[in-house]
Amino acid sequence: MKAPPFAYVRPATLDDVLAELAGGDAKVLAGGQSLVPVLAMRLGRPATLVDINSVADLHGLAAVSGALRVGAAVRQRTVERADAARAVPLIGMALPFVGHRELRSRGTVVGSLAHADPAAELPAVAACLEATIEVAGPSGRRSVPAAAFFTGAMTTGAGPDEIVVAVAFPTARPGEGFGFAEIARRHGDFALAGVATRVRVDADGITDARLTGFGISDRPVSRDVTALVQAAGEREPELRVATAELATEVVDTAGDAHGSTGYRRRLFGVLAARELARAVRHARRSSEEDPT
Amino acid sequence: MTEPQNQGQQQRWTPARVEDGPLVTGRGRFLDDIDPLPGTLVAAVVRSTQPHARLRSVDLSRARAHPGVAAVIGPEEVRAALRPFPLSTGTAMPYYPTGTDKVRFVGEPIAVVVATDRYTAEDAAELVAVDYEPLPVVVHPRAALAPDAPLLHEDAGSNVATDRTFSFGPVDEAFAQAAHVVEGEYDFPRYSSVPMECYSVIADWRDGGGDGSGGPSIEAWANFHGPFTMVPVMAGALGLPSSRIRLHVPADIGGSFGIKAGIYPYVVLMALASKHAGTPVRWTEDRAEHLLASSAGADRVMRFAAAVAADGTVTALKADLVDNVGAYLRPPEPSTLYRCFGNITGPYRIGAVEIRARAVVTNRMPVGLNRGFGGQQLYFGLERLMDAVADAVGQDVLEVRTRNLVGSFPHETPTGGVYDSGDYSAAVELAVKNADLAALRARQDEVRAAGGFYGIGVGLVVDPSGTNIGYVGLATPSEQRKPGRDKSGSTEHVRISVDMQGLVTVMLGSVPQGQGHATVARAVAARRLGLPVEQVRVVVDMDTATTPWTVTSGSYSSRFAPLVTSAVVGAADRIAGTVRAAAGVMLDLPPEELELADGLVRQRSEPDRDVQFRHAAGLVHWDPGALPPGTPARLYEEAAFTPAEVKAATKDDRINSSLCYGFVAEIVAVRIDPDTLEITLDRVSSVHDAGTVLNQQLLDGQVLGALTHALGGAMYEEFTYADSGQPTSGTFLDYLCPTAAETGYELRTDHVVSPSPLTPLGAKGCGEGSSMSFPVAFANAVADALRPAGVPITRLPLHGDVLHRLLDTKEY
C-alpha cells in the first residue's frame, strides 16, 4: 500500500492550479480522504498531485445573497462548526453522517462532491437543495446545477483540466423544512440507502416537496414529490404506500453483500416517508415562526 | 526553554496497568518501530491475483533489474531451499510459504522483492510477470466435499484434509430409545480479530554463524505470540534444528487474539529472502495484504442431532463438523476441530456422543487461531440445537438447559474432559437476575402486541483454558500414532531473579498480545514475596536464546491466568526459600519460622524480629559464605508449571483437552425495527466464572473485549468470496469491524467464583468466554424475535439485509 511515483506541487494561486491541471494527468488534492487510499492501493496513478490547500481564495466560507458558498479547501468539520452554515439546515443534518469526526477534520465538502460517490451524503444534499457547483478551467468559470453535475458513479461534469472551486447551497427560507436520514451497516459507513427531503409550505398548504435518494443508484436521484406529499401530508403510513412505489422506480443499484436491491428499496421507502413527514412538520414550524 | 504545560495540574489519570503509560502516550515499541540490525533492507510480496491456477512461469528478471533491488526470490528459490512445513496429519497437501506448482487462493505469495525501501520494492513487485493457467475454483465447503469438486491438491485425491469419526458411550441405543430426535444444520462464518499492527518480520540469515556450529542459523524478530509448537514447524521447513532459529518478540506486538500465530511462514520466507539478499530483511504486512492473506477463524458447516427424553433430558449427541481451512491445512490446523474436544458436550450432562470431524480445503485464505478458537463454532451449533430441543419438548429455553446442566464437580465428559470446578446453575440464576428477565419478557410482549420484533436469547458455554496440546494427536488415528511419540501438556516457564538491592525481576515467556500480563505477574510475585509491587518489575520481551520457554509456550488458549501465574508462584516460592535462609542467618532463626510480608522477612510468632527483604537478598549476593551449608547462593529461579491432569490422548481417543474449564451464562435481548429491520442490542447480561479473579479490571476488560469481538462476528465482520474465488471483503469498506459507536448497548456483567483446584491460585483463563457464547446467544435472540414470522436462523452474521431476504423476498 505505497503510492506509485508522482510529482507533487502546491501552487498559491488558482491560475497556477489550472496551469498544473492543463496537462490532463493531474489530480487535485484537498483533504485526501478518498484520493490518498486510491493512490496507496495503486488504483490510480496520476502523474501530478496538485495540492490546493495554499490557495487562499479556495478557503472561503460565507453566506451571501441567499446562498452559503463553500470553497474547495474548506473542511467538512469547519462547515459543521460554522455559524454561517446554520442557514442551510440540511447540511447540519447530513454532516454527522459523513464518516467520523476525525475524517471530517480532513475531508472537504467540495472534495466529496467532486469524488461523487453514489452513496455519499453531500452530493445528495447538493442535489436536494439544487445547489450550484462552480467550476473553473482553461476557458474560464462556469456554474453547473447539481442535477447536471453528477453524471454517474464517481463521474461528474467537471473535466480533467478543470477544478470545482466552490459550491453554493441556497439558504433556507421561511416555510421550508428538511429531513435527512440514512441507514448504513455501521455509523460512519457509506449509506445502504439515504434520503434528503425539502418541503415548502405557505398559508395555503404544501407548495413544493422534493426528495433525493442516495446509495440507491449510480448518482443521487431527485424527484418532485409535491403531489404525493400534498395528498398524504405528514401521515407516514400513507406516505409509505407512495414511497414504496417510488422505490421500485428509483432504486436501481445492483446491491451487494451489505444491502441487496430489495433491501435498499425497503429502506428508501421507509426513510423517504419518515423524512418527508419530518420535513412537512419542520416546514410548518418554520412557517409559523416567521412573522411575515 | 518551554515550561511543562501541565505543571501544577493534578494528575487526572492513574494507569490501571503498568503497560498503559507507554501505550497511551505513543511510546509503545512495536515490531515496525524497532531496527535492531544495521543495513536491513525492505521486502514487498508479490501475491496471486488468481484463486486457483497453475503457475506456467514466473519471470523475475525485470524486477531484478530495477534500480534499488537487492534480490528477488520466487517459487524456484523456495522449492530449492525449503521443505514443505510439517503437517499435523499425513495428508498429501504440501504447504510452502509461496505457491510452487500452483496458487490456491487470491493473495497467496508468489515472490518476494527485497529493495532499499518499501516504495521501490512495490514498484519492482509490479514488474514480476506471472503466467497463470486458470483452474476451476471451489470456495464453499459443501461444494468442496462433492465428489466432482475441483481438487486443490491433486495428490491428496480429495479436498478432505482430515476425516475422523469418534463414538463414546451408547449413542445408537440412546437415539433408538429417544422420545424426540432433534436435528439442526448450522453454518458459522469466517472472521478475524484484526490486530492494530499487522504481521511484521525482520529476518537475518547467517551462514556458519559464530556459534561454533558451522551450519546456517537465523535470527528473527516477529510479532508472533506462539504457539511455540510453530518453532519446530519453521525449523522443519528450513531443515534446521529448532535451536538455530533465534526468535525475538518485543513486549508490544500490536494485538492479535490468535491471528498472528499465522505469521510463521513469513519468518521462513523472509529468512530465505535474507539469504539471497545477503542482508537482513524486514517486511511489514499492510492492511490490504492482511485482509487478503493473513488468517481468520475457520468457517464451519455442521449438523447436530440430539436424542431427547420426553422430559427434555438430552441423552446423546451427534455432531458432524466440517471446517473450511482454506487452501492449505496450515499448522496448527486442524486444531479448530479439536480444541474443544473434551468439552464438546458443553455444560450439559450428555453421556454419549458421536463426532465426525472433517476439514476441507477451498480456494480461500488459510485459517487458524482466533479468540475463542473452535468454541464459537461448536457452541453456535450446540446452543442453537438446545433451542430446538426446547421447542420439541415444549419447554422454555432456560428450563430445558437447566434440566441438563452439569451439577457436580469434577465432572468427566464422555470425550475425556474433566471439568475441574463450577456452579453452573448459580451462574445462570445470576445472569437471569441481572438481566431482569421478567421485565424483558414483559417488554417483549408489549413490542409483539404492537406488531414489532423483540427477542431474548440464551447462551451457556464451558470456557476451556490452558490447552493440552495433546489434542493435536487426535487428527491421527490412534493405531497410526507412534508409540513413545505422544504429545501432551500445557506447561509454562517463568524465571525470577533478585538483584543486590532486593529488586525483583520476573521474566515471562508468555509473549503477551496486550492483555496486561506484566501487571498481573507483578502483583502475583509481589504478593508471594511480601513486597510492594513497586519492588517488582516484569520483562515480557521474548528471546528464544535467553527466555525460558517450551514448545507449548505462547499467548493462546487463555493460558496466562491458569498456567503462567502458577509458574510465577512456583519460582517466587523458591526465591522466598533462599531469602528466608539468608534472613535466618541474620536473625539467627530457623528459616521455617520466617515469613515474607511488608517488605520484610520476620518471625511468624514474634513479628518484631525482622530484617528487610533487600538486606536478606543482599546477603545472598555479597556474603554467600555466610549461608547455611547446602544453600546455594542463587537468586535466579526458574519454574515450570506442569499440571498432571493433561495427558496425551488415550488409545480410545479420549482426551482432557484443557486443564481448566470456566463457564459463561449470557442473556441477550434484541429489538428489531419492523420497517428497516435494523437490529439493536437492548441488553446483555453476561456472567462469567473464571475461578479466582486475579485482577477484576483486567477481567472486565477481557469480557468487554470478547463481547465486542463476538459482536463483529455476529453482526458485521465476514470474509466473503465471490463464487469466482475473488475476495469481496478486501478493505475496511467491506470488512466491517465494530467501532465504539456500535458498542453502546446496555451491558451488565458479573461473576461467580469457583476456584480451580488444579492451579495454585485457583485462577482459570478468561480471555475468550464471550467470544464463544455471544454469537449464538445473539442468534438465539434474533430467532426468538422473528419467531412470529417463522424464520429459521442458522447462520451469521445477521443484519438488516439478511433479515430482509429471509422475511420477504417477494414483497420487494
CSV table of N, CA, C and O in Angstrom, one decimal, chain B residues 189-193 199 258-259 262 290-291 293-299 324-325 330 333 336 365-371 373 377 718-719 721 735:
chain,number,residue,atom,x,y,z
B,189,PRO,N,-19.6,-18.4,10.3
B,189,PRO,CA,-18.9,-17.6,9.3
B,189,PRO,C,-17.4,-17.5,9.6
B,189,PRO,O,-16.9,-17.9,10.7
B,190,ARG,N,-16.7,-17.0,8.7
B,190,ARG,CA,-15.2,-16.8,8.8
B,190,ARG,C,-15.0,-15.3,9.1
B,190,ARG,O,-15.3,-14.4,8.4
B,191,TYR,N,-14.3,-15.1,10.3
B,191,TYR,CA,-13.9,-13.7,10.6
B,191,TYR,C,-12.7,-13.8,11.4
B,191,TYR,O,-12.2,-14.8,11.8
B,192,SER,N,-12.2,-12.6,11.7
B,192,SER,CA,-10.8,-12.4,12.3
B,192,SER,C,-10.8,-11.7,13.6
B,192,SER,O,-11.9,-11.6,14.2
B,193,SER,N,-9.7,-11.1,14.0
B,193,SER,CA,-9.6,-10.2,15.1
B,193,SER,C,-9.0,-8.9,14.8
B,193,SER,O,-9.1,-8.0,15.6
B,199,TYR,N,1.1,-8.2,10.5
B,199,TYR,CA,2.3,-9.1,10.6
B,199,TYR,C,3.5,-8.2,10.3
B,199,TYR,O,3.5,-7.4,9.4
B,258,GLY,N,-4.9,-14.3,18.3
B,258,GLY,CA,-4.7,-15.6,17.6
B,258,GLY,C,-4.3,-15.4,16.2
B,258,GLY,O,-3.5,-16.2,15.6
B,259,ILE,N,-4.6,-14.3,15.6
B,259,ILE,CA,-4.4,-14.1,14.1
B,259,ILE,C,-2.9,-14.2,13.8
B,259,ILE,O,-2.5,-14.7,12.8
B,262,GLY,N,-0.4,-17.1,12.6
B,262,GLY,CA,-0.2,-17.4,11.2
B,262,GLY,C,1.0,-16.7,10.6
B,262,GLY,O,1.1,-16.8,9.3
B,290,HIS,N,-3.2,-7.9,4.7
B,290,HIS,CA,-3.7,-8.6,5.9
B,290,HIS,C,-5.1,-9.2,5.7
B,290,HIS,O,-5.4,-10.3,6.1
B,291,LEU,N,-5.9,-8.3,5.1
B,291,LEU,CA,-7.3,-8.8,4.9
B,291,LEU,C,-7.4,-9.8,3.8
B,291,LEU,O,-8.4,-10.5,3.7
B,293,ALA,N,-4.8,-12.2,3.0
B,293,ALA,CA,-3.9,-13.4,3.1
B,293,ALA,C,-3.3,-13.7,4.4
B,293,ALA,O,-2.4,-14.5,4.5
B,294,SER,N,-3.8,-13.1,5.5
B,294,SER,CA,-3.1,-13.5,6.8
B,294,SER,C,-3.8,-14.7,7.4
B,294,SER,O,-3.3,-15.8,7.2
B,295,SER,N,-4.9,-14.5,8.1
B,295,SER,CA,-5.5,-15.6,8.8
B,295,SER,C,-6.9,-15.2,9.2
B,295,SER,O,-7.2,-14.0,9.2
B,296,ALA,N,-7.7,-16.2,9.6
B,296,ALA,CA,-9.1,-15.9,10.1
B,296,ALA,C,-9.4,-17.2,10.9
B,296,ALA,O,-8.8,-18.2,10.8
B,297,GLY,N,-10.5,-17.0,11.7
B,297,GLY,CA,-11.1,-18.2,12.3
B,297,GLY,C,-11.7,-19.0,11.2
B,297,GLY,O,-12.2,-18.5,10.2
B,298,ALA,N,-11.8,-20.4,11.4
B,298,ALA,CA,-12.3,-21.3,10.4
B,298,ALA,C,-13.8,-21.0,10.3
B,298,ALA,O,-14.5,-20.9,11.3
B,299,ASP,N,-14.3,-21.0,9.0
B,299,ASP,CA,-15.8,-21.1,8.9
B,299,ASP,C,-16.1,-22.6,8.9
B,299,ASP,O,-15.3,-23.5,8.6
B,324,ASN,N,-13.8,-25.3,7.1
B,324,ASN,CA,-13.2,-24.9,5.9
B,324,ASN,C,-11.9,-24.2,6.2
B,324,ASN,O,-11.9,-23.1,6.7
B,325,VAL,N,-10.8,-24.9,6.0
B,325,VAL,CA,-9.5,-24.4,6.4
B,325,VAL,C,-8.8,-23.6,5.4
B,325,VAL,O,-7.7,-23.1,5.6
B,330,ARG,N,-2.8,-25.4,7.1
B,330,ARG,CA,-1.7,-24.7,7.7
B,330,ARG,C,-1.6,-25.1,9.2
B,330,ARG,O,-2.6,-24.8,9.9
B,333,GLU,N,-3.7,-26.0,12.3
B,333,GLU,CA,-4.9,-26.7,11.9
B,333,GLU,C,-4.6,-28.2,11.6
B,333,GLU,O,-3.4,-28.5,11.3
B,336,THR,N,-8.8,-26.4,15.1
B,336,THR,CA,-10.1,-25.8,15.4
B,336,THR,C,-11.1,-26.9,15.7
B,336,THR,O,-12.0,-26.7,16.5
B,365,MET,N,-8.2,-18.0,1.8
B,365,MET,CA,-7.0,-17.8,2.7
B,365,MET,C,-7.1,-18.9,3.8
B,365,MET,O,-8.1,-19.2,4.3
B,366,PRO,N,-5.9,-19.4,4.2
B,366,PRO,CA,-5.9,-20.4,5.2
B,366,PRO,C,-6.3,-19.8,6.6
B,366,PRO,O,-6.3,-18.6,6.8
B,367,VAL,N,-6.8,-20.7,7.4
B,367,VAL,CA,-7.3,-20.2,8.7
B,367,VAL,C,-6.4,-20.6,9.9
B,367,VAL,O,-5.4,-21.3,9.7
B,368,GLY,N,-6.8,-20.2,11.1
B,368,GLY,CA,-6.0,-20.6,12.2
B,368,GLY,C,-6.7,-20.1,13.5
B,368,GLY,O,-7.9,-20.0,13.6
B,369,LEU,N,-5.8,-19.7,14.4
B,369,LEU,CA,-6.3,-19.3,15.7
B,369,LEU,C,-7.1,-18.0,15.6
B,369,LEU,O,-6.7,-17.1,14.9
B,370,ASN,N,-8.2,-17.9,16.4
B,370,ASN,CA,-8.9,-16.7,16.5
B,370,ASN,C,-9.7,-16.8,17.8
B,370,ASN,O,-10.3,-17.8,18.1
B,371,ARG,N,-9.5,-15.8,18.7
B,371,ARG,CA,-10.1,-15.7,20.0
B,371,ARG,C,-11.4,-16.6,20.1
B,371,ARG,O,-12.3,-16.4,19.4
B,373,PHE,N,-11.2,-19.8,19.6
B,373,PHE,CA,-10.7,-20.9,18.8
B,373,PHE,C,-11.6,-22.2,18.9
B,373,PHE,O,-11.3,-23.0,19.8
B,377,GLN,N,-17.6,-21.8,17.0
B,377,GLN,CA,-18.1,-22.7,16.0
B,377,GLN,C,-19.0,-23.8,16.7
B,377,GLN,O,-20.1,-24.0,16.3
B,718,GLU,N,-17.2,-10.3,8.1
B,718,GLU,CA,-17.2,-11.6,7.5
B,718,GLU,C,-16.2,-11.5,6.3
B,718,GLU,O,-16.3,-10.6,5.5
B,719,PHE,N,-15.3,-12.5,6.2
B,719,PHE,CA,-14.5,-12.6,5.0
B,719,PHE,C,-15.4,-13.3,3.9
B,719,PHE,O,-15.7,-14.5,4.1
B,721,TYR,N,-16.3,-14.3,-0.2
B,721,TYR,CA,-15.7,-14.6,-1.5
B,721,TYR,C,-16.8,-14.7,-2.6
B,721,TYR,O,-17.9,-15.3,-2.3
B,735,TYR,N,-15.0,-5.1,5.0
B,735,TYR,CA,-14.8,-5.9,6.1
B,735,TYR,C,-15.0,-5.0,7.3
B,735,TYR,O,-14.2,-4.2,7.7
